[in-house]
PDB file of C-alpha atoms in Angstrom:
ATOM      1  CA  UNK A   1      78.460 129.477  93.551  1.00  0.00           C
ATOM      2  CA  UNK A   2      80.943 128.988  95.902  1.00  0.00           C
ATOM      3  CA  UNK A   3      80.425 129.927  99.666  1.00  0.00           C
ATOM      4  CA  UNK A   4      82.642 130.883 102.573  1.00  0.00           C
ATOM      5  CA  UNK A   5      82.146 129.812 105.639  1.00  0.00           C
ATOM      6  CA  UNK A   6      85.282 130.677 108.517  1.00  0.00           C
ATOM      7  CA  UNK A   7      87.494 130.371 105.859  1.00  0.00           C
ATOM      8  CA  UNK A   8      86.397 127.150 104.166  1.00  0.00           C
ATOM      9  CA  UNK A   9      84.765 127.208 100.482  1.00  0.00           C
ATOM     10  CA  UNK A  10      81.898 125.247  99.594  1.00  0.00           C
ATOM     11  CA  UNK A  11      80.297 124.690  96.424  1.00  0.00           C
ATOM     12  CA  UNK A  12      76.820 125.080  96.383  1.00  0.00           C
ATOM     13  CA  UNK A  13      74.381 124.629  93.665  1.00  0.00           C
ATOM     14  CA  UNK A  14      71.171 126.921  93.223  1.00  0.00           C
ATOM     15  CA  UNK A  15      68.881 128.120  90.953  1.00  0.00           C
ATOM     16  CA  UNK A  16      69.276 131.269  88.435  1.00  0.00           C
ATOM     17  CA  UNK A  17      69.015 134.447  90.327  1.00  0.00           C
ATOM     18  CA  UNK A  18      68.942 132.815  93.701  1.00  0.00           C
ATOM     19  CA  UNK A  19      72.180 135.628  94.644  1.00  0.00           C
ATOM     20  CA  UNK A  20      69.730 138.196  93.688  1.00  0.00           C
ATOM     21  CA  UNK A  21      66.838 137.000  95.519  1.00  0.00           C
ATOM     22  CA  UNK A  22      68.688 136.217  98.593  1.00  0.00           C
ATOM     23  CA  UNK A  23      68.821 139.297 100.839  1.00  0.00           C
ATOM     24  CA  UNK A  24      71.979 140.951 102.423  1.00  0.00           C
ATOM     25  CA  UNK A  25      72.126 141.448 105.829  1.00  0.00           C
ATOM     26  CA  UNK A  26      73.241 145.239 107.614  1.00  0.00           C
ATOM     27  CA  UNK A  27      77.324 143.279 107.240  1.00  0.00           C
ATOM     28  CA  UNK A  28      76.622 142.423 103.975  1.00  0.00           C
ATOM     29  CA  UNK A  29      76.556 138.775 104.560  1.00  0.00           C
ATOM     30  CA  UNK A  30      73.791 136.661 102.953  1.00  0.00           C
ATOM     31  CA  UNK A  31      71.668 133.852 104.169  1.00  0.00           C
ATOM     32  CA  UNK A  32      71.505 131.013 102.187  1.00  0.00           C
ATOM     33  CA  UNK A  33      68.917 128.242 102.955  1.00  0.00           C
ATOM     34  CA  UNK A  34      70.822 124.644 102.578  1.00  0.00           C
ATOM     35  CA  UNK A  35      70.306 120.785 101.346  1.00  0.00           C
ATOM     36  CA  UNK A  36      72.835 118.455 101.609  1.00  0.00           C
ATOM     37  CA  UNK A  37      71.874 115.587  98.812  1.00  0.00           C
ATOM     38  CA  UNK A  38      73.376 112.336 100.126  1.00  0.00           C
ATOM     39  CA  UNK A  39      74.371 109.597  97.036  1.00  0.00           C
ATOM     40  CA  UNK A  40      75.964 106.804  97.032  1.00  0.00           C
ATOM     41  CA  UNK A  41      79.184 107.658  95.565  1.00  0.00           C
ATOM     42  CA  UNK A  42      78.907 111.919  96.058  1.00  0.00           C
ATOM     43  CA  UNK A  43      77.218 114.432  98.541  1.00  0.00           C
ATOM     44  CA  UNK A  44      76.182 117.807  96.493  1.00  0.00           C
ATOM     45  CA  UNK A  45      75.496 120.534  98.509  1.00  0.00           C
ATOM     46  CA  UNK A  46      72.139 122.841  97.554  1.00  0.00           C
ATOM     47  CA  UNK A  47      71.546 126.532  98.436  1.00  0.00           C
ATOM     48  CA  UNK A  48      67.972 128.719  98.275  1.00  0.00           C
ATOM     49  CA  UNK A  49      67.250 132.262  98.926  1.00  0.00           C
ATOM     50  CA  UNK A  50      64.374 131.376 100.753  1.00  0.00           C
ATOM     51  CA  UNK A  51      63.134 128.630 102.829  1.00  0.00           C
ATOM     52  CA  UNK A  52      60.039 128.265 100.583  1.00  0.00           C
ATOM     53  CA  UNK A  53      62.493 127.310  97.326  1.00  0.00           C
ATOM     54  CA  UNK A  54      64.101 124.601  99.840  1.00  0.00           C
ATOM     55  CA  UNK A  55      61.052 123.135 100.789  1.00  0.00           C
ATOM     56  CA  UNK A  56      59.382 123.104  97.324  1.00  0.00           C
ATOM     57  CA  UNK A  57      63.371 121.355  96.180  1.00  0.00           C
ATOM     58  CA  UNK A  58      62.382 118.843  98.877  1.00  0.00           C
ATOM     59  CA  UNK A  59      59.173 118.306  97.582  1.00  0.00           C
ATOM     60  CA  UNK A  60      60.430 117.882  94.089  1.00  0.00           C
ATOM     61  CA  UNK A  61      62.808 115.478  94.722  1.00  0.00           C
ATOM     62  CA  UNK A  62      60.397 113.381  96.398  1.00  0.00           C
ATOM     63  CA  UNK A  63      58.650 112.823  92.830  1.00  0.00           C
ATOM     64  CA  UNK A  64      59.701 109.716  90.835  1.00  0.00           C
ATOM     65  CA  UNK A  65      62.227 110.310  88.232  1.00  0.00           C
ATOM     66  CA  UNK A  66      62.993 113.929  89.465  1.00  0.00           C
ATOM     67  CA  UNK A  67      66.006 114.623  90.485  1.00  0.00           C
ATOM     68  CA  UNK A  68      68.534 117.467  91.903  1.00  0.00           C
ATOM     69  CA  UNK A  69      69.215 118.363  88.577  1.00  0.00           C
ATOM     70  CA  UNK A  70      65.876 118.692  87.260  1.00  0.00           C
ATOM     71  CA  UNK A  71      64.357 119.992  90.364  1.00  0.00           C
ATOM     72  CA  UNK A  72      66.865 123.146  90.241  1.00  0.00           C
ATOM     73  CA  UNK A  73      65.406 123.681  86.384  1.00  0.00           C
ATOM     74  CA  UNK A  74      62.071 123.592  87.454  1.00  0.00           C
ATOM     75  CA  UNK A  75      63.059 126.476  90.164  1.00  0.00           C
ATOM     76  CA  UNK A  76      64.845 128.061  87.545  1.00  0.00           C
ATOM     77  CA  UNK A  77      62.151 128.459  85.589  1.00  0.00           C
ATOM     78  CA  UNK A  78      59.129 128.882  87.805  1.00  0.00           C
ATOM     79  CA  UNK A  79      59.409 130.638  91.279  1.00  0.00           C
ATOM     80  CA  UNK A  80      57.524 128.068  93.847  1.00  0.00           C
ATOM     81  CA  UNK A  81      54.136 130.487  93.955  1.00  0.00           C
ATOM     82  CA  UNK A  82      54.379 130.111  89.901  1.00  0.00           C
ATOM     83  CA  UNK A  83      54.902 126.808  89.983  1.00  0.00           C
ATOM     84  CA  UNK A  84      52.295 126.169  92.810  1.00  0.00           C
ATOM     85  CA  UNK A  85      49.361 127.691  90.209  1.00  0.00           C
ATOM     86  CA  UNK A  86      51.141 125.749  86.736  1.00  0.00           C
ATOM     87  CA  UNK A  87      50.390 122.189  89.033  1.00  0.00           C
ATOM     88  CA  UNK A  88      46.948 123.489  90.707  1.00  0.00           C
ATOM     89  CA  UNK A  89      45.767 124.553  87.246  1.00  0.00           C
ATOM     90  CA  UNK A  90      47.313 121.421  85.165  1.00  0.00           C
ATOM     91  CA  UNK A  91      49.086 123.291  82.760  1.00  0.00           C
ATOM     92  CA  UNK A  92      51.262 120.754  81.011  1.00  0.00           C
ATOM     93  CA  UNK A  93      52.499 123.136  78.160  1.00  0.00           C
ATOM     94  CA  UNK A  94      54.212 125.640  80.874  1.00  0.00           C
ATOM     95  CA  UNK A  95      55.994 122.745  82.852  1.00  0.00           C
ATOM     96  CA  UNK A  96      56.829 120.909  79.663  1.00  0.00           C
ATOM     97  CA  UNK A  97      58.851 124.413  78.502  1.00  0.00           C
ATOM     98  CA  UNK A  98      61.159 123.420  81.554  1.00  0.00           C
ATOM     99  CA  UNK A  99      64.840 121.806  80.378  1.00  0.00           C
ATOM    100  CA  UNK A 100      64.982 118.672  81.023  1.00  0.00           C
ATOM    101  CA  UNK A 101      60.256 118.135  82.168  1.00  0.00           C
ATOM    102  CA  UNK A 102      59.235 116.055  79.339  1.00  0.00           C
ATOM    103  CA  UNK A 103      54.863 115.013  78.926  1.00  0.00           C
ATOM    104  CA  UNK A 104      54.984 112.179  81.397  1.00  0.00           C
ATOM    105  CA  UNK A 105      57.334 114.067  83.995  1.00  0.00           C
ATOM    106  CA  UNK A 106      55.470 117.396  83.749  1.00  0.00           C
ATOM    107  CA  UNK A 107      52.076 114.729  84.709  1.00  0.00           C
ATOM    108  CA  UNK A 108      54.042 113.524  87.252  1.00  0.00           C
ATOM    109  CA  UNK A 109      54.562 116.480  89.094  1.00  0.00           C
ATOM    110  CA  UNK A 110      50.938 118.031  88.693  1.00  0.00           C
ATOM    111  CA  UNK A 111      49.508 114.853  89.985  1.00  0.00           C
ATOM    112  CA  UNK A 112      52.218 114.260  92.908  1.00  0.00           C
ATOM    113  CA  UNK A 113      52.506 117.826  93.792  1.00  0.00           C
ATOM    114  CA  UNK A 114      48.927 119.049  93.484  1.00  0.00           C
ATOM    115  CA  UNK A 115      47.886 118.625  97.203  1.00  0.00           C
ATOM    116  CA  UNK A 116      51.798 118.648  98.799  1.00  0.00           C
ATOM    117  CA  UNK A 117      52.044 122.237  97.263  1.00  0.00           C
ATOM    118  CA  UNK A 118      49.512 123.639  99.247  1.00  0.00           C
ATOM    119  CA  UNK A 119      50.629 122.556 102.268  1.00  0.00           C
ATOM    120  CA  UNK A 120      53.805 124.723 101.929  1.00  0.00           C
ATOM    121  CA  UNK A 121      52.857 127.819 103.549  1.00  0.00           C
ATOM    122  CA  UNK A 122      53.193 131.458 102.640  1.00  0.00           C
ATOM    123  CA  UNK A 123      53.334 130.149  99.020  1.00  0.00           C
ATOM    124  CA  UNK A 124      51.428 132.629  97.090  1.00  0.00           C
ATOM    125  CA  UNK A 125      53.037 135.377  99.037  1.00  0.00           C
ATOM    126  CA  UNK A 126      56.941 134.339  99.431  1.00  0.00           C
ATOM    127  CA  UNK A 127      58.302 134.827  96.090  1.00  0.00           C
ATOM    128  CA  UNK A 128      56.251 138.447  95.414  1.00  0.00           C
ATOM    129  CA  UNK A 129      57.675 141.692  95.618  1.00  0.00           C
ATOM    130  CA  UNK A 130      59.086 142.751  98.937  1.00  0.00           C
ATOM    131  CA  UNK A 131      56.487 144.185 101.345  1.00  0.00           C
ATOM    132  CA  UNK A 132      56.226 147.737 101.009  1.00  0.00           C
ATOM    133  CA  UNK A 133      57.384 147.440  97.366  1.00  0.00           C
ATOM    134  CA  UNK A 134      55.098 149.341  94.354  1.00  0.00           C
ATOM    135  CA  UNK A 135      52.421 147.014  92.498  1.00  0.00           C
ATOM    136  CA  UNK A 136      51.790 147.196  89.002  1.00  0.00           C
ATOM    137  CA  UNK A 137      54.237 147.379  86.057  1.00  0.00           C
ATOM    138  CA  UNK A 138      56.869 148.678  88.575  1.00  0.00           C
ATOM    139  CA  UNK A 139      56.145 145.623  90.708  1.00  0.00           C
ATOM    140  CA  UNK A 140      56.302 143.420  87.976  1.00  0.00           C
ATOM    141  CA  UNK A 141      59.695 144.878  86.701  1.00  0.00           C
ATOM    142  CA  UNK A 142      61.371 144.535  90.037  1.00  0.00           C
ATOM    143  CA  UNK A 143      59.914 141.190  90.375  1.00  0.00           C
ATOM    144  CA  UNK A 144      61.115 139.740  86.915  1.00  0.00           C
ATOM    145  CA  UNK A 145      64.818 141.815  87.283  1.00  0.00           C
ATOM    146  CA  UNK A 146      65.263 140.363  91.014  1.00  0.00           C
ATOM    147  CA  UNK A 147      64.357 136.780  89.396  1.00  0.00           C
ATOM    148  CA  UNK A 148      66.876 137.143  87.046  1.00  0.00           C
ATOM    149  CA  UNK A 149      69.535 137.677  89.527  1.00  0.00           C
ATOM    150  CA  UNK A 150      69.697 141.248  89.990  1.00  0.00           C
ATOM    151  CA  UNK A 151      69.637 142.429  94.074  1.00  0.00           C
ATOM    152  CA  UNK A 152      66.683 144.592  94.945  1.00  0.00           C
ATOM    153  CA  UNK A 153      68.415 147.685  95.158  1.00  0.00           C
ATOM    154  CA  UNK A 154      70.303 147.613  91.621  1.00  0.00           C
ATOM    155  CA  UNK A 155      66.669 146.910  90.802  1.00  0.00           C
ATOM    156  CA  UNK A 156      64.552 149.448  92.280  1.00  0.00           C
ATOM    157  CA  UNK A 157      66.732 152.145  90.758  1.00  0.00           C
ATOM    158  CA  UNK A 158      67.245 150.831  87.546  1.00  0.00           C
ATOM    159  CA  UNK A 159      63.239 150.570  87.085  1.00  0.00           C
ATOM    160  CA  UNK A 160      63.039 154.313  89.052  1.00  0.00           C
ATOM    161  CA  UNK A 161      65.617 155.349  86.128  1.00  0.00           C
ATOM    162  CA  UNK A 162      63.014 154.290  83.619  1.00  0.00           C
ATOM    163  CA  UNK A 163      60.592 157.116  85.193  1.00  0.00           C
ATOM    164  CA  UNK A 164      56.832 158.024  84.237  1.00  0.00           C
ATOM    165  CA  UNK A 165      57.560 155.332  80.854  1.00  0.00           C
ATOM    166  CA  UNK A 166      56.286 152.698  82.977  1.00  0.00           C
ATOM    167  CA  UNK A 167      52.579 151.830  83.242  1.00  0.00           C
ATOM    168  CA  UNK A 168      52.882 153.612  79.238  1.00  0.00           C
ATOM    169  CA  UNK A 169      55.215 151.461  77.534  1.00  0.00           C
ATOM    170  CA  UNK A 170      55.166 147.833  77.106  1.00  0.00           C
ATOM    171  CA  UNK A 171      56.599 145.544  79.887  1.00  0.00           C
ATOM    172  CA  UNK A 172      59.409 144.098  77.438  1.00  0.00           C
ATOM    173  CA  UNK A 173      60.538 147.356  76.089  1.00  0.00           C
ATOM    174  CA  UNK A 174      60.543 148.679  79.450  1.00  0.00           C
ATOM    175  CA  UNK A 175      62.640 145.408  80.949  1.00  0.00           C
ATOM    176  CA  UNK A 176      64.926 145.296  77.913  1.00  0.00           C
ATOM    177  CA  UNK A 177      65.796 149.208  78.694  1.00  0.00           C
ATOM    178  CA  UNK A 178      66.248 148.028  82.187  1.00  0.00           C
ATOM    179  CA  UNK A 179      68.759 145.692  81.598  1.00  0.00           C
ATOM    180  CA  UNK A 180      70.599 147.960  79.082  1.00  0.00           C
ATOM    181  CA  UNK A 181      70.546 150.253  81.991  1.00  0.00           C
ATOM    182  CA  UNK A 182      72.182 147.814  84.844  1.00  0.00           C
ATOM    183  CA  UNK A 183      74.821 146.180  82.528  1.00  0.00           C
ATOM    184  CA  UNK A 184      76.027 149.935  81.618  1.00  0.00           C
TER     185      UNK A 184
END
């Protein structure tokens, strides 16, 4: 994505759906939560809706043999509270499903990360539904839609638009009518 700032455009790399997780202020602007990875021979620039997703980058990048690249896949794939229980609970199968998290780096990151992750606070609760927001197969649409990029309110009434189906239909038939219903 590229990003404004007084008139100056920056590219910034994040992970799938961060633009949909990130939350828009009353003037429509958006907070983004910044690393600036310093090489040699290039400075890349690295944006997060939330400061939880930067500090779980940090800690990712910390880990032999992972890297910017790979640590944005990871948080592609697994929001930090998701990825917090897939290292607490050594599940090698879910982190080797990751592009580019082969055997030995998925083992690598459970036994690097196991005690760092916990320190990270607010974990569990950072990357949930919105306070205030329904629980239950409504929760867990609006949770999987806003991962995928979609902002909250485009959410909420795409999943409202579904109506008394949910909590009686299956969670994929009621997400793929979702979508169909937002890209209309």
């Amino acid at each position: 994505m590229v990003v404004d700032v007084g008139g100056v455009g920056y590219e910034v790399r994040a992970p799938l759906g961060t633009s949909g997780r990130a939350t828009p202020s009353a003037d429509g602007r958006v907070q983004l939560f910044t690393h600036l990875h310093v090489r040699e021979d290039i400075m890349d620039l690295y944006g997060f809706a939330s400061e939880v997703e930067r500090r779980v980058f940090k800690l990712l990048i910390d880990v032999p043999n992972v890297g910017p690249k790979t640590a944005l896949g990871v948080l592609s794939a697994l929001p930090p509270a998701e990825l917090a229980q897939a290292v607490a609970s050594k599940d090698i199968a879910r982190l080797t499903r990751i592009d580019g998290v082969g055997k030995k780096t998925a083992e690598r990151l459970v036994l690097e990360l196991r005690e760092r992750l916990q320190k990270v606070s607010d974990l569990s609760s950072a990357e949930k539904v919105a306070p205030g927001a329904p629980a239950g197969d409504e929760g867990r649409l609006i949770g999987a839609l806003t991962n995928m990029g979609y902002r909250l309110p485009d959410a909420q009434r795409a999943v409202r638009a579904l109506g008394d189906r949910v909590g009686r239909e299956s969670l994929s038939d009621l997400l793929r009518d979702a979508l169909s219903g937002l890209s209309a």
